[in-house]
mmCIF file of C-alpha atoms in Angstrom:
data_model
loop_
_atom_site.group_PDB
_atom_site.id
_atom_site.type_symbol
_atom_site.label_atom_id
_atom_site.label_comp_id
_atom_site.label_asym_id
_atom_site.label_seq_id
_atom_site.Cartn_x
_atom_site.Cartn_y
_atom_site.Cartn_z
ATOM 1 C CA MET G 1 52.545 26.208 5.822
ATOM 2 C CA PRO G 2 49.122 27.750 6.437
ATOM 3 C CA HIS G 3 46.032 26.194 4.891
ATOM 4 C CA PRO G 4 44.435 28.097 1.998
ATOM 5 C CA LEU G 5 41.473 30.288 2.859
ATOM 6 C CA GLN G 6 38.152 28.550 2.166
ATOM 7 C CA PHE G 7 34.486 29.547 2.189
ATOM 8 C CA ILE G 8 31.583 27.227 2.898
ATOM 9 C CA GLY G 9 27.959 28.089 2.205
ATOM 10 C CA MET G 10 24.807 26.181 3.027
ATOM 11 C CA ILE G 11 21.921 24.923 0.943
ATOM 12 C CA SER G 12 18.556 23.522 1.958
ATOM 13 C CA HIS G 13 15.875 21.428 0.317
ATOM 14 C CA ARG G 14 13.456 24.367 0.119
ATOM 15 C CA ARG G 15 13.424 28.080 0.875
ATOM 16 C CA GLN G 16 13.476 28.634 4.631
ATOM 17 C CA SER G 17 15.306 30.564 7.344
ATOM 18 C CA GLU G 18 14.625 32.283 10.642
ATOM 19 C CA ILE G 19 12.752 35.008 8.749
ATOM 20 C CA HIS G 20 11.204 32.795 6.059
ATOM 21 C CA PRO G 21 8.956 30.031 7.406
ATOM 22 C CA PRO G 22 9.079 26.955 5.152
ATOM 23 C CA SER G 23 6.326 26.767 2.560
ATOM 24 C CA GLY G 24 5.483 24.663 -0.448
ATOM 25 C CA PRO G 25 6.673 21.077 -1.004
ATOM 26 C CA VAL G 26 9.214 19.695 1.463
ATOM 27 C CA ILE G 27 11.609 18.952 -1.388
ATOM 28 C CA ASP G 28 12.031 21.457 -4.211
ATOM 29 C CA PRO G 29 14.520 19.907 -6.680
ATOM 30 C CA ALA G 30 14.749 23.052 -8.810
ATOM 31 C CA TYR G 31 15.523 25.172 -5.741
ATOM 32 C CA ILE G 32 18.236 22.732 -4.615
ATOM 33 C CA GLY G 33 19.905 22.984 -8.016
ATOM 34 C CA ALA G 34 19.596 26.754 -8.244
ATOM 35 C CA PHE G 35 20.892 27.210 -4.679
ATOM 36 C CA ALA G 36 23.918 24.988 -5.337
ATOM 37 C CA ARG G 37 24.741 26.692 -8.655
ATOM 38 C CA ALA G 38 24.491 30.120 -7.002
ATOM 39 C CA HIS G 39 27.201 29.097 -4.521
ATOM 40 C CA GLU G 40 29.401 27.699 -7.257
ATOM 41 C CA GLU G 41 29.059 30.872 -9.325
ATOM 42 C CA ALA G 42 29.743 33.021 -6.241
ATOM 43 C CA GLY G 43 33.101 31.337 -5.654
ATOM 44 C CA PHE G 44 32.370 29.229 -2.577
ATOM 45 C CA ASP G 45 34.557 26.167 -2.007
ATOM 46 C CA ARG G 46 31.942 23.942 -0.352
ATOM 47 C CA ILE G 47 28.315 23.908 0.708
ATOM 48 C CA LEU G 48 26.914 22.406 3.881
ATOM 49 C CA VAL G 49 23.893 20.151 3.653
ATOM 50 C CA ALA G 50 22.415 19.995 7.142
ATOM 51 C CA TRP G 51 20.875 17.093 9.043
ATOM 52 C CA GLY G 52 17.553 17.148 10.860
ATOM 53 C CA SER G 53 15.687 14.340 12.557
ATOM 54 C CA THR G 54 12.593 15.041 10.429
ATOM 55 C CA SER G 55 14.353 16.398 7.314
ATOM 56 C CA PRO G 56 15.024 14.873 3.895
ATOM 57 C CA ASP G 57 18.149 12.740 3.678
ATOM 58 C CA ALA G 58 21.215 15.004 3.516
ATOM 59 C CA LEU G 59 23.333 12.735 1.325
ATOM 60 C CA LEU G 60 20.578 12.417 -1.273
ATOM 61 C CA VAL G 61 20.043 16.195 -1.265
ATOM 62 C CA ALA G 62 23.804 16.608 -1.762
ATOM 63 C CA SER G 63 23.676 14.145 -4.658
ATOM 64 C CA GLN G 64 20.965 16.237 -6.321
ATOM 65 C CA ALA G 65 23.061 19.374 -5.827
ATOM 66 C CA ALA G 66 26.199 17.661 -7.114
ATOM 67 C CA ALA G 67 24.393 16.685 -10.303
ATOM 68 C CA ALA G 68 23.513 20.359 -10.852
ATOM 69 C CA THR G 69 27.097 21.602 -10.383
ATOM 70 C CA SER G 70 30.598 20.711 -11.536
ATOM 71 C CA ARG G 71 33.183 22.142 -9.135
ATOM 72 C CA ILE G 72 31.872 22.954 -5.695
ATOM 73 C CA GLY G 73 32.510 20.591 -2.801
ATOM 74 C CA PHE G 74 30.044 19.356 -0.188
ATOM 75 C CA MET G 75 30.053 19.155 3.597
ATOM 76 C CA VAL G 76 27.347 16.608 4.310
ATOM 77 C CA ALA G 77 26.101 16.508 7.898
ATOM 78 C CA HIS G 78 25.729 12.999 9.257
ATOM 79 C CA ARG G 79 24.737 11.639 12.664
ATOM 80 C CA PRO G 80 26.178 8.327 13.816
ATOM 81 C CA GLY G 81 23.828 5.872 15.464
ATOM 82 C CA PHE G 82 21.167 5.279 12.861
ATOM 83 C CA ILE G 83 22.949 3.214 10.215
ATOM 84 C CA ALA G 84 25.971 0.927 10.412
ATOM 85 C CA PRO G 85 29.353 2.537 9.734
ATOM 86 C CA THR G 86 30.002 -0.133 7.078
ATOM 87 C CA LEU G 87 27.002 1.145 5.104
ATOM 88 C CA ALA G 88 27.804 4.821 5.704
ATOM 89 C CA ALA G 89 31.369 4.281 4.473
ATOM 90 C CA ARG G 90 30.090 2.801 1.215
ATOM 91 C CA GLN G 91 27.464 5.532 0.789
ATOM 92 C CA PHE G 92 29.949 8.379 1.212
ATOM 93 C CA ALA G 93 32.600 6.666 -0.912
ATOM 94 C CA THR G 94 30.009 6.178 -3.652
ATOM 95 C CA PHE G 95 29.040 9.860 -3.450
ATOM 96 C CA ASP G 96 32.703 10.875 -3.597
ATOM 97 C CA GLN G 97 33.207 8.784 -6.736
ATOM 98 C CA LEU G 98 30.023 9.955 -8.464
ATOM 99 C CA SER G 99 30.689 13.628 -7.625
ATOM 100 C CA GLY G 100 34.299 13.571 -8.775
ATOM 101 C CA GLY G 101 35.902 13.791 -5.337
ATOM 102 C CA ARG G 102 33.712 16.518 -3.866
ATOM 103 C CA ALA G 103 32.548 14.851 -0.628
ATOM 104 C CA ALA G 104 33.264 15.768 2.980
ATOM 105 C CA ILE G 105 31.448 14.450 6.035
ATOM 106 C CA HIS G 106 30.441 16.636 8.978
ATOM 107 C CA VAL G 107 29.910 14.286 11.898
ATOM 108 C CA ILE G 108 27.195 15.580 14.231
ATOM 109 C CA SER G 109 26.894 13.831 17.588
ATOM 110 C CA GLY G 110 23.685 15.654 18.567
ATOM 111 C CA GLY G 111 22.953 18.373 21.115
ATOM 112 C CA SER G 112 19.246 17.768 21.698
ATOM 113 C CA PRO G 113 17.999 14.557 23.372
ATOM 114 C CA THR G 114 14.490 15.297 22.109
ATOM 115 C CA GLU G 115 15.683 15.346 18.520
ATOM 116 C CA GLN G 116 17.846 12.247 18.952
ATOM 117 C CA LYS G 117 14.918 10.286 20.354
ATOM 118 C CA ARG G 118 12.887 10.939 17.188
ATOM 119 C CA ASP G 119 15.292 8.573 15.454
ATOM 120 C CA GLY G 120 15.360 6.143 18.355
ATOM 121 C CA ASP G 121 18.620 7.277 19.961
ATOM 122 C CA PHE G 122 18.509 7.348 23.760
ATOM 123 C CA LEU G 123 22.231 7.501 24.551
ATOM 124 C CA PRO G 124 23.357 10.282 26.928
ATOM 125 C CA HIS G 125 25.552 13.135 25.695
ATOM 126 C CA ASP G 126 29.029 11.769 26.426
ATOM 127 C CA GLU G 127 28.184 8.333 25.063
ATOM 128 C CA ARG G 128 26.944 9.862 21.828
ATOM 129 C CA TYR G 129 30.379 11.405 21.384
ATOM 130 C CA ALA G 130 32.163 8.165 22.291
ATOM 131 C CA ARG G 131 30.053 6.380 19.687
ATOM 132 C CA SER G 132 30.954 9.062 17.143
ATOM 133 C CA GLU G 133 34.649 8.439 17.693
ATOM 134 C CA GLU G 134 34.317 4.710 17.145
ATOM 135 C CA TYR G 135 32.199 5.428 14.061
ATOM 136 C CA ILE G 136 34.720 7.865 12.518
ATOM 137 C CA ALA G 137 37.619 5.512 13.154
ATOM 138 C CA LEU G 138 35.714 2.735 11.386
ATOM 139 C CA LEU G 139 34.831 4.969 8.442
ATOM 140 C CA LYS G 140 38.510 5.782 7.955
ATOM 141 C CA ARG G 141 39.482 2.105 8.127
ATOM 142 C CA LEU G 142 36.756 1.080 5.700
ATOM 143 C CA TRP G 143 37.822 3.840 3.290
ATOM 144 C CA THR G 144 41.465 2.739 3.385
ATOM 145 C CA GLU G 145 41.705 -0.969 4.304
ATOM 146 C CA PRO G 146 42.534 -3.168 1.279
ATOM 147 C CA LYS G 147 41.056 -6.297 2.869
ATOM 148 C CA PRO G 148 37.957 -7.186 4.970
ATOM 149 C CA PHE G 149 38.386 -6.979 8.740
ATOM 150 C CA ASP G 150 36.519 -7.892 11.920
ATOM 151 C CA HIS G 151 35.571 -5.359 14.564
ATOM 152 C CA GLN G 152 34.144 -5.700 18.045
ATOM 153 C CA GLY G 153 33.891 -2.403 19.894
ATOM 154 C CA ARG G 154 31.712 -0.709 22.443
ATOM 155 C CA TYR G 155 29.006 0.321 19.982
ATOM 156 C CA TYR G 156 29.659 -1.640 16.783
ATOM 157 C CA ARG G 157 30.426 -5.230 15.917
ATOM 158 C CA PHE G 158 30.813 -6.845 12.515
ATOM 159 C CA GLU G 159 32.714 -9.616 10.781
ATOM 160 C CA GLN G 160 34.601 -9.215 7.509
ATOM 161 C CA GLY G 161 33.470 -5.645 7.008
ATOM 162 C CA PHE G 162 34.723 -4.146 3.760
ATOM 163 C CA ALA G 163 34.040 -1.329 1.322
ATOM 164 C CA GLU G 164 34.727 -2.373 -2.260
ATOM 165 C CA VAL G 165 34.200 1.251 -3.293
ATOM 166 C CA LYS G 166 36.891 3.583 -1.966
ATOM 167 C CA PRO G 167 36.756 7.389 -1.980
ATOM 168 C CA LEU G 168 38.266 9.190 -4.934
ATOM 169 C CA GLN G 169 39.979 11.503 -2.431
ATOM 170 C CA GLN G 170 43.031 10.034 -0.772
ATOM 171 C CA PRO G 171 43.702 8.932 1.850
ATOM 172 C CA HIS G 172 40.048 9.447 2.768
ATOM 173 C CA ILE G 173 37.112 11.829 2.656
ATOM 174 C CA PRO G 174 37.746 14.938 4.828
ATOM 175 C CA VAL G 175 36.156 14.716 8.272
ATOM 176 C CA PHE G 176 34.619 17.804 9.884
ATOM 177 C CA PHE G 177 33.787 17.494 13.579
ATOM 178 C CA GLY G 178 32.241 19.873 16.085
ATOM 179 C CA GLY G 179 31.200 20.242 19.689
ATOM 180 C CA SER G 180 32.400 22.489 22.502
ATOM 181 C CA SER G 181 32.166 20.059 25.422
ATOM 182 C CA ASP G 182 35.363 18.582 26.869
ATOM 183 C CA VAL G 183 34.678 15.163 25.334
ATOM 184 C CA ALA G 184 34.025 16.734 21.927
ATOM 185 C CA ILE G 185 37.312 18.630 22.073
ATOM 186 C CA GLU G 186 39.165 15.436 23.026
ATOM 187 C CA ILE G 187 37.706 13.504 20.090
ATOM 188 C CA SER G 188 38.359 16.383 17.709
ATOM 189 C CA GLY G 189 42.018 16.221 18.642
ATOM 190 C CA ARG G 190 42.167 12.564 17.685
ATOM 191 C CA GLN G 191 39.851 12.400 14.668
ATOM 192 C CA ALA G 192 39.005 15.739 13.009
ATOM 193 C CA ASP G 193 40.540 17.072 9.823
ATOM 194 C CA THR G 194 38.576 20.302 10.398
ATOM 195 C CA TYR G 195 37.146 21.464 13.719
ATOM 196 C CA ALA G 196 33.910 23.374 13.054
ATOM 197 C CA PHE G 197 32.270 25.753 15.524
ATOM 198 C CA TRP G 198 29.785 28.594 15.644
ATOM 199 C CA GLY G 199 30.645 32.303 15.617
ATOM 200 C CA GLU G 200 31.964 33.186 19.057
ATOM 201 C CA THR G 201 33.621 36.363 20.296
ATOM 202 C CA LEU G 202 37.314 36.770 19.506
ATOM 203 C CA ASP G 203 38.249 35.866 23.074
ATOM 204 C CA GLN G 204 36.015 32.785 23.044
ATOM 205 C CA ALA G 205 37.366 31.690 19.660
ATOM 206 C CA ARG G 206 40.950 32.138 20.848
ATOM 207 C CA GLU G 207 40.182 29.898 23.827
ATOM 208 C CA THR G 208 38.469 27.260 21.672
ATOM 209 C CA ILE G 209 41.356 27.133 19.188
ATOM 210 C CA ALA G 210 43.852 26.714 22.020
ATOM 211 C CA ARG G 211 41.814 23.865 23.541
ATOM 212 C CA VAL G 212 41.587 22.047 20.221
ATOM 213 C CA ARG G 213 45.260 22.495 19.380
ATOM 214 C CA ALA G 214 46.217 21.166 22.815
ATOM 215 C CA SER G 215 43.988 18.159 22.200
ATOM 216 C CA VAL G 216 45.591 17.578 18.774
ATOM 217 C CA ALA G 217 49.054 17.708 20.336
ATOM 218 C CA LYS G 218 47.987 15.342 23.134
ATOM 219 C CA ALA G 219 46.890 12.878 20.462
ATOM 220 C CA GLY G 220 50.366 12.978 18.950
ATOM 221 C CA ARG G 221 49.306 14.848 15.835
ATOM 222 C CA ASP G 222 50.808 18.012 14.387
ATOM 223 C CA PRO G 223 48.692 20.909 15.778
ATOM 224 C CA ALA G 224 49.174 22.707 12.461
ATOM 225 C CA ALA G 225 47.511 19.848 10.578
ATOM 226 C CA ILE G 226 43.981 20.611 11.731
ATOM 227 C CA ARG G 227 41.822 23.281 10.080
ATOM 228 C CA PHE G 228 39.315 25.521 11.852
ATOM 229 C CA SER G 229 35.917 26.445 10.418
ATOM 230 C CA LEU G 230 33.903 29.251 12.029
ATOM 231 C CA SER G 231 30.266 30.018 11.157
ATOM 232 C CA PHE G 232 28.604 33.424 10.844
ATOM 233 C CA ARG G 233 25.488 35.036 9.366
ATOM 234 C CA PRO G 234 26.759 38.229 7.654
ATOM 235 C CA VAL G 235 24.273 41.089 7.331
ATOM 236 C CA LEU G 236 25.555 43.481 4.657
ATOM 237 C CA ALA G 237 24.562 46.812 3.175
ATOM 238 C CA GLY G 238 26.212 49.715 1.388
ATOM 239 C CA THR G 239 26.696 51.656 4.619
ATOM 240 C CA GLU G 240 27.045 50.595 8.239
ATOM 241 C CA GLU G 241 23.858 52.468 9.124
ATOM 242 C CA ALA G 242 21.909 50.640 6.414
ATOM 243 C CA ALA G 243 23.329 47.300 7.561
ATOM 244 C CA TRP G 244 22.145 47.877 11.130
ATOM 245 C CA ALA G 245 18.737 48.960 9.845
ATOM 246 C CA ARG G 246 18.581 45.661 7.982
ATOM 247 C CA ALA G 247 19.582 43.824 11.166
ATOM 248 C CA ASP G 248 16.780 45.594 13.040
ATOM 249 C CA ARG G 249 14.271 44.398 10.446
ATOM 250 C CA ILE G 250 15.594 40.839 10.734
ATOM 251 C CA ILE G 251 15.304 40.677 14.524
ATOM 252 C CA ALA G 252 11.824 42.253 14.431
ATOM 253 C CA ARG G 253 10.710 39.589 11.982
ATOM 254 C CA ILE G 254 12.242 36.797 14.062
ATOM 255 C CA ARG G 255 10.552 38.007 17.238
ATOM 256 C CA LYS G 256 7.216 38.163 15.449
ATOM 257 C CA LEU G 257 7.626 34.563 14.237
ATOM 258 C CA ARG G 258 8.877 33.411 17.644
ATOM 259 C CA ALA G 259 5.652 34.644 19.146
ATOM 260 C CA THR G 260 4.014 31.805 17.208
ATOM 261 C CA GLY G 261 6.287 29.268 18.867
ATOM 262 C CA GLN G 262 8.685 28.408 16.027
ATOM 263 C CA GLY G 263 12.213 27.149 16.805
ATOM 264 C CA GLY G 264 13.894 26.267 20.069
ATOM 265 C CA PRO G 265 17.196 25.765 21.894
ATOM 266 C CA LYS G 266 19.312 22.622 22.177
ATOM 267 C CA PRO G 267 19.647 22.179 25.939
ATOM 268 C CA GLU G 268 22.689 19.868 25.907
ATOM 269 C CA SER G 269 24.699 21.794 23.330
ATOM 270 C CA VAL G 270 27.711 23.477 24.921
ATOM 271 C CA GLY G 271 28.124 25.390 21.656
ATOM 272 C CA SER G 272 24.665 26.864 22.153
ATOM 273 C CA GLN G 273 25.552 27.785 25.721
ATOM 274 C CA ARG G 274 28.662 29.603 24.522
ATOM 275 C CA LEU G 275 26.658 31.673 22.049
ATOM 276 C CA LEU G 276 24.203 32.567 24.790
ATOM 277 C CA GLU G 277 27.132 33.591 26.995
ATOM 278 C CA ALA G 278 28.311 35.878 24.208
ATOM 279 C CA ALA G 279 24.798 37.306 23.896
ATOM 280 C CA ALA G 280 24.650 37.924 27.641
ATOM 281 C CA GLY G 281 27.620 40.258 27.217
ATOM 282 C CA GLY G 282 25.674 42.628 25.007
ATOM 283 C CA LYS G 283 23.847 43.128 21.712
ATOM 284 C CA VAL G 284 27.149 43.754 19.935
ATOM 285 C CA ARG G 285 30.469 42.154 20.899
ATOM 286 C CA ASP G 286 33.934 43.056 19.608
ATOM 287 C CA LYS G 287 33.575 45.310 16.558
ATOM 288 C CA ARG G 288 30.327 44.022 15.047
ATOM 289 C CA LEU G 289 29.427 40.546 16.326
ATOM 290 C CA TRP G 290 25.628 40.778 16.578
ATOM 291 C CA THR G 291 24.184 38.424 19.191
ATOM 292 C CA GLU G 292 20.480 39.304 19.281
ATOM 293 C CA VAL G 293 19.378 36.521 16.936
ATOM 294 C CA ALA G 294 21.210 33.894 18.995
ATOM 295 C CA ALA G 295 19.520 35.183 22.141
ATOM 296 C CA ALA G 296 16.091 35.306 20.490
ATOM 297 C CA VAL G 297 16.127 31.741 19.162
ATOM 298 C CA GLY G 298 18.025 30.019 21.956
ATOM 299 C CA ALA G 299 21.230 29.644 19.889
ATOM 300 C CA GLY G 300 20.171 26.219 18.675
ATOM 301 C CA SER G 301 22.242 26.637 15.511
ATOM 302 C CA ASN G 302 24.629 29.009 13.739
ATOM 303 C CA THR G 303 22.964 32.298 14.742
ATOM 304 C CA THR G 304 25.601 34.946 15.479
ATOM 305 C CA ALA G 305 26.035 37.590 12.783
ATOM 306 C CA LEU G 306 28.529 40.186 11.602
ATOM 307 C CA VAL G 307 26.870 43.455 10.577
ATOM 308 C CA GLY G 308 28.294 46.203 8.361
ATOM 309 C CA THR G 309 29.585 46.915 4.890
ATOM 310 C CA ALA G 310 31.370 44.108 3.055
ATOM 311 C CA GLU G 311 34.719 45.726 3.869
ATOM 312 C CA GLN G 312 33.871 46.080 7.570
ATOM 313 C CA VAL G 313 32.698 42.468 7.871
ATOM 314 C CA ALA G 314 35.775 41.332 5.930
ATOM 315 C CA ASP G 315 37.988 43.164 8.404
ATOM 316 C CA SER G 316 36.272 41.356 11.286
ATOM 317 C CA LEU G 317 36.698 37.994 9.557
ATOM 318 C CA ALA G 318 40.377 38.810 9.076
ATOM 319 C CA ASP G 319 40.606 39.281 12.850
ATOM 320 C CA TYR G 320 39.449 35.676 13.223
ATOM 321 C CA ALA G 321 41.851 34.534 10.510
ATOM 322 C CA ALA G 322 44.630 36.059 12.599
ATOM 323 C CA LEU G 323 43.662 33.636 15.389
ATOM 324 C CA GLY G 324 44.018 30.630 13.079
ATOM 325 C CA ILE G 325 40.629 30.344 11.370
ATOM 326 C CA ASP G 326 41.151 29.344 7.749
ATOM 327 C CA THR G 327 37.579 28.399 6.784
ATOM 328 C CA PHE G 328 34.450 30.518 7.111
ATOM 329 C CA LEU G 329 30.967 29.051 6.864
ATOM 330 C CA ILE G 330 28.642 31.907 5.975
ATOM 331 C CA ARG G 331 24.946 31.949 5.176
ATOM 332 C CA GLY G 332 22.327 34.634 5.089
ATOM 333 C CA PHE G 333 18.861 35.231 6.458
ATOM 334 C CA ASP G 334 17.675 35.651 2.852
ATOM 335 C CA PRO G 335 19.468 32.442 1.881
ATOM 336 C CA LEU G 336 19.570 32.373 -1.917
ATOM 337 C CA GLU G 337 19.622 36.130 -2.455
ATOM 338 C CA ASP G 338 22.472 36.673 0.000
ATOM 339 C CA VAL G 339 24.721 34.167 -1.802
ATOM 340 C CA ALA G 340 25.070 36.431 -4.835
ATOM 341 C CA GLU G 341 25.828 39.419 -2.594
ATOM 342 C CA TYR G 342 28.469 37.455 -0.714
ATOM 343 C CA GLY G 343 30.089 36.334 -3.952
ATOM 344 C CA ARG G 344 30.099 39.814 -5.439
ATOM 345 C CA ASP G 345 31.160 41.819 -2.384
ATOM 346 C CA LEU G 346 32.131 39.831 0.714
ATOM 347 C CA LEU G 347 34.309 36.963 -0.505
ATOM 348 C CA PRO G 348 36.628 39.228 -2.541
ATOM 349 C CA ALA G 349 36.824 41.671 0.382
ATOM 350 C CA VAL G 350 37.758 38.904 2.833
ATOM 351 C CA ARG G 351 40.397 37.522 0.485
ATOM 352 C CA ALA G 352 41.848 41.029 0.116
ATOM 353 C CA ALA G 353 41.773 41.736 3.872
ATOM 354 C CA VAL G 354 43.411 38.427 4.747
ATOM 355 C CA ALA G 355 46.038 38.823 2.030
ATOM 356 C CA ALA G 356 46.801 42.382 3.171
ATOM 357 C CA ARG G 357 47.703 41.002 6.607
ATOM 358 C CA GLY G 358 49.759 38.166 5.115
ATOM 359 C CA LEU G 359 47.691 35.593 7.000
ATOM 360 C CA LEU G 360 46.614 32.858 4.571
ATOM 361 C CA PRO G 361 47.218 31.757 1.001
ATOM 362 C CA ALA G 362 44.446 32.488 -1.496
ATOM 363 C CA ALA G 363 41.708 29.896 -1.888
ATOM 364 C CA ALA G 364 42.436 27.203 -4.432
ATOM 365 C CA GLU G 365 40.795 27.860 -7.751
#
């Protein structure tokens, strides 16, 4: 049975994007609440709260957003290595209880050594992923074990570890995991409930899905059990010509800001390398996958876009759904304003396009 179609948005602690340099206080509580409510009203299923090595705490930002909403779920980015898994398990279980079962964790192993070192992490790439696997396995045990237990592993050791608070969601909080390197794919096969990756070409996405499903099967799990989340930056307008004119304005603005030295690539991220490979193949790939932003900013994050009318972008997303993608993480370059447009035009169009092809059940209400 296919998974229901889901949409994930993204909120931040203040107004900012590639075309809007951050300004004002670092934390804007009113903006957090308004941004979260906009997603809920637009019909999104979850919202991502990102992690940064100099940013406000993601779980606390999510807690603020949860208090301002009633239904929408959260995908809280979290990097292993900086707090003990025993503490993280209790923090996320507490958030799940207080939010009414709306928590999910997105485990980020880190693609930039420079950023990792800001928090005191000097492990090399593959070891960061190995640590993440041990961490996730411990989170799941702490969320489900009825009694205290001892653990002595490669990266963590404790005696009589226990979480008195358990998640409201059973058997445990959903685990999102990403990474395009071989080790990341291996761990995804063993640990991920949802494999999350950035917007690649159709051929690249087909390859990635096949690699992950093979890894899931190798781990002895049902390959149909895992979900796939793909991230894009839709650029919409009433006509295709107007959408591309909007895209031209966005890239012009980004290049102007880049001239001042803002942003940068993540040199160890294989996901970034794959986006740059897509960009090397041309400004537009497939029908309307726009790669210029990824090329301009070094593809250090979710930076590939789909450009066109809502119906055209929906048709492209349905092409990805046909490959097995059941979750789309979408966010705009005008972050708050674009949410309303997505809710009004894009989400209904995607649901209709996917249903017309008989690909996925409708999203749960």
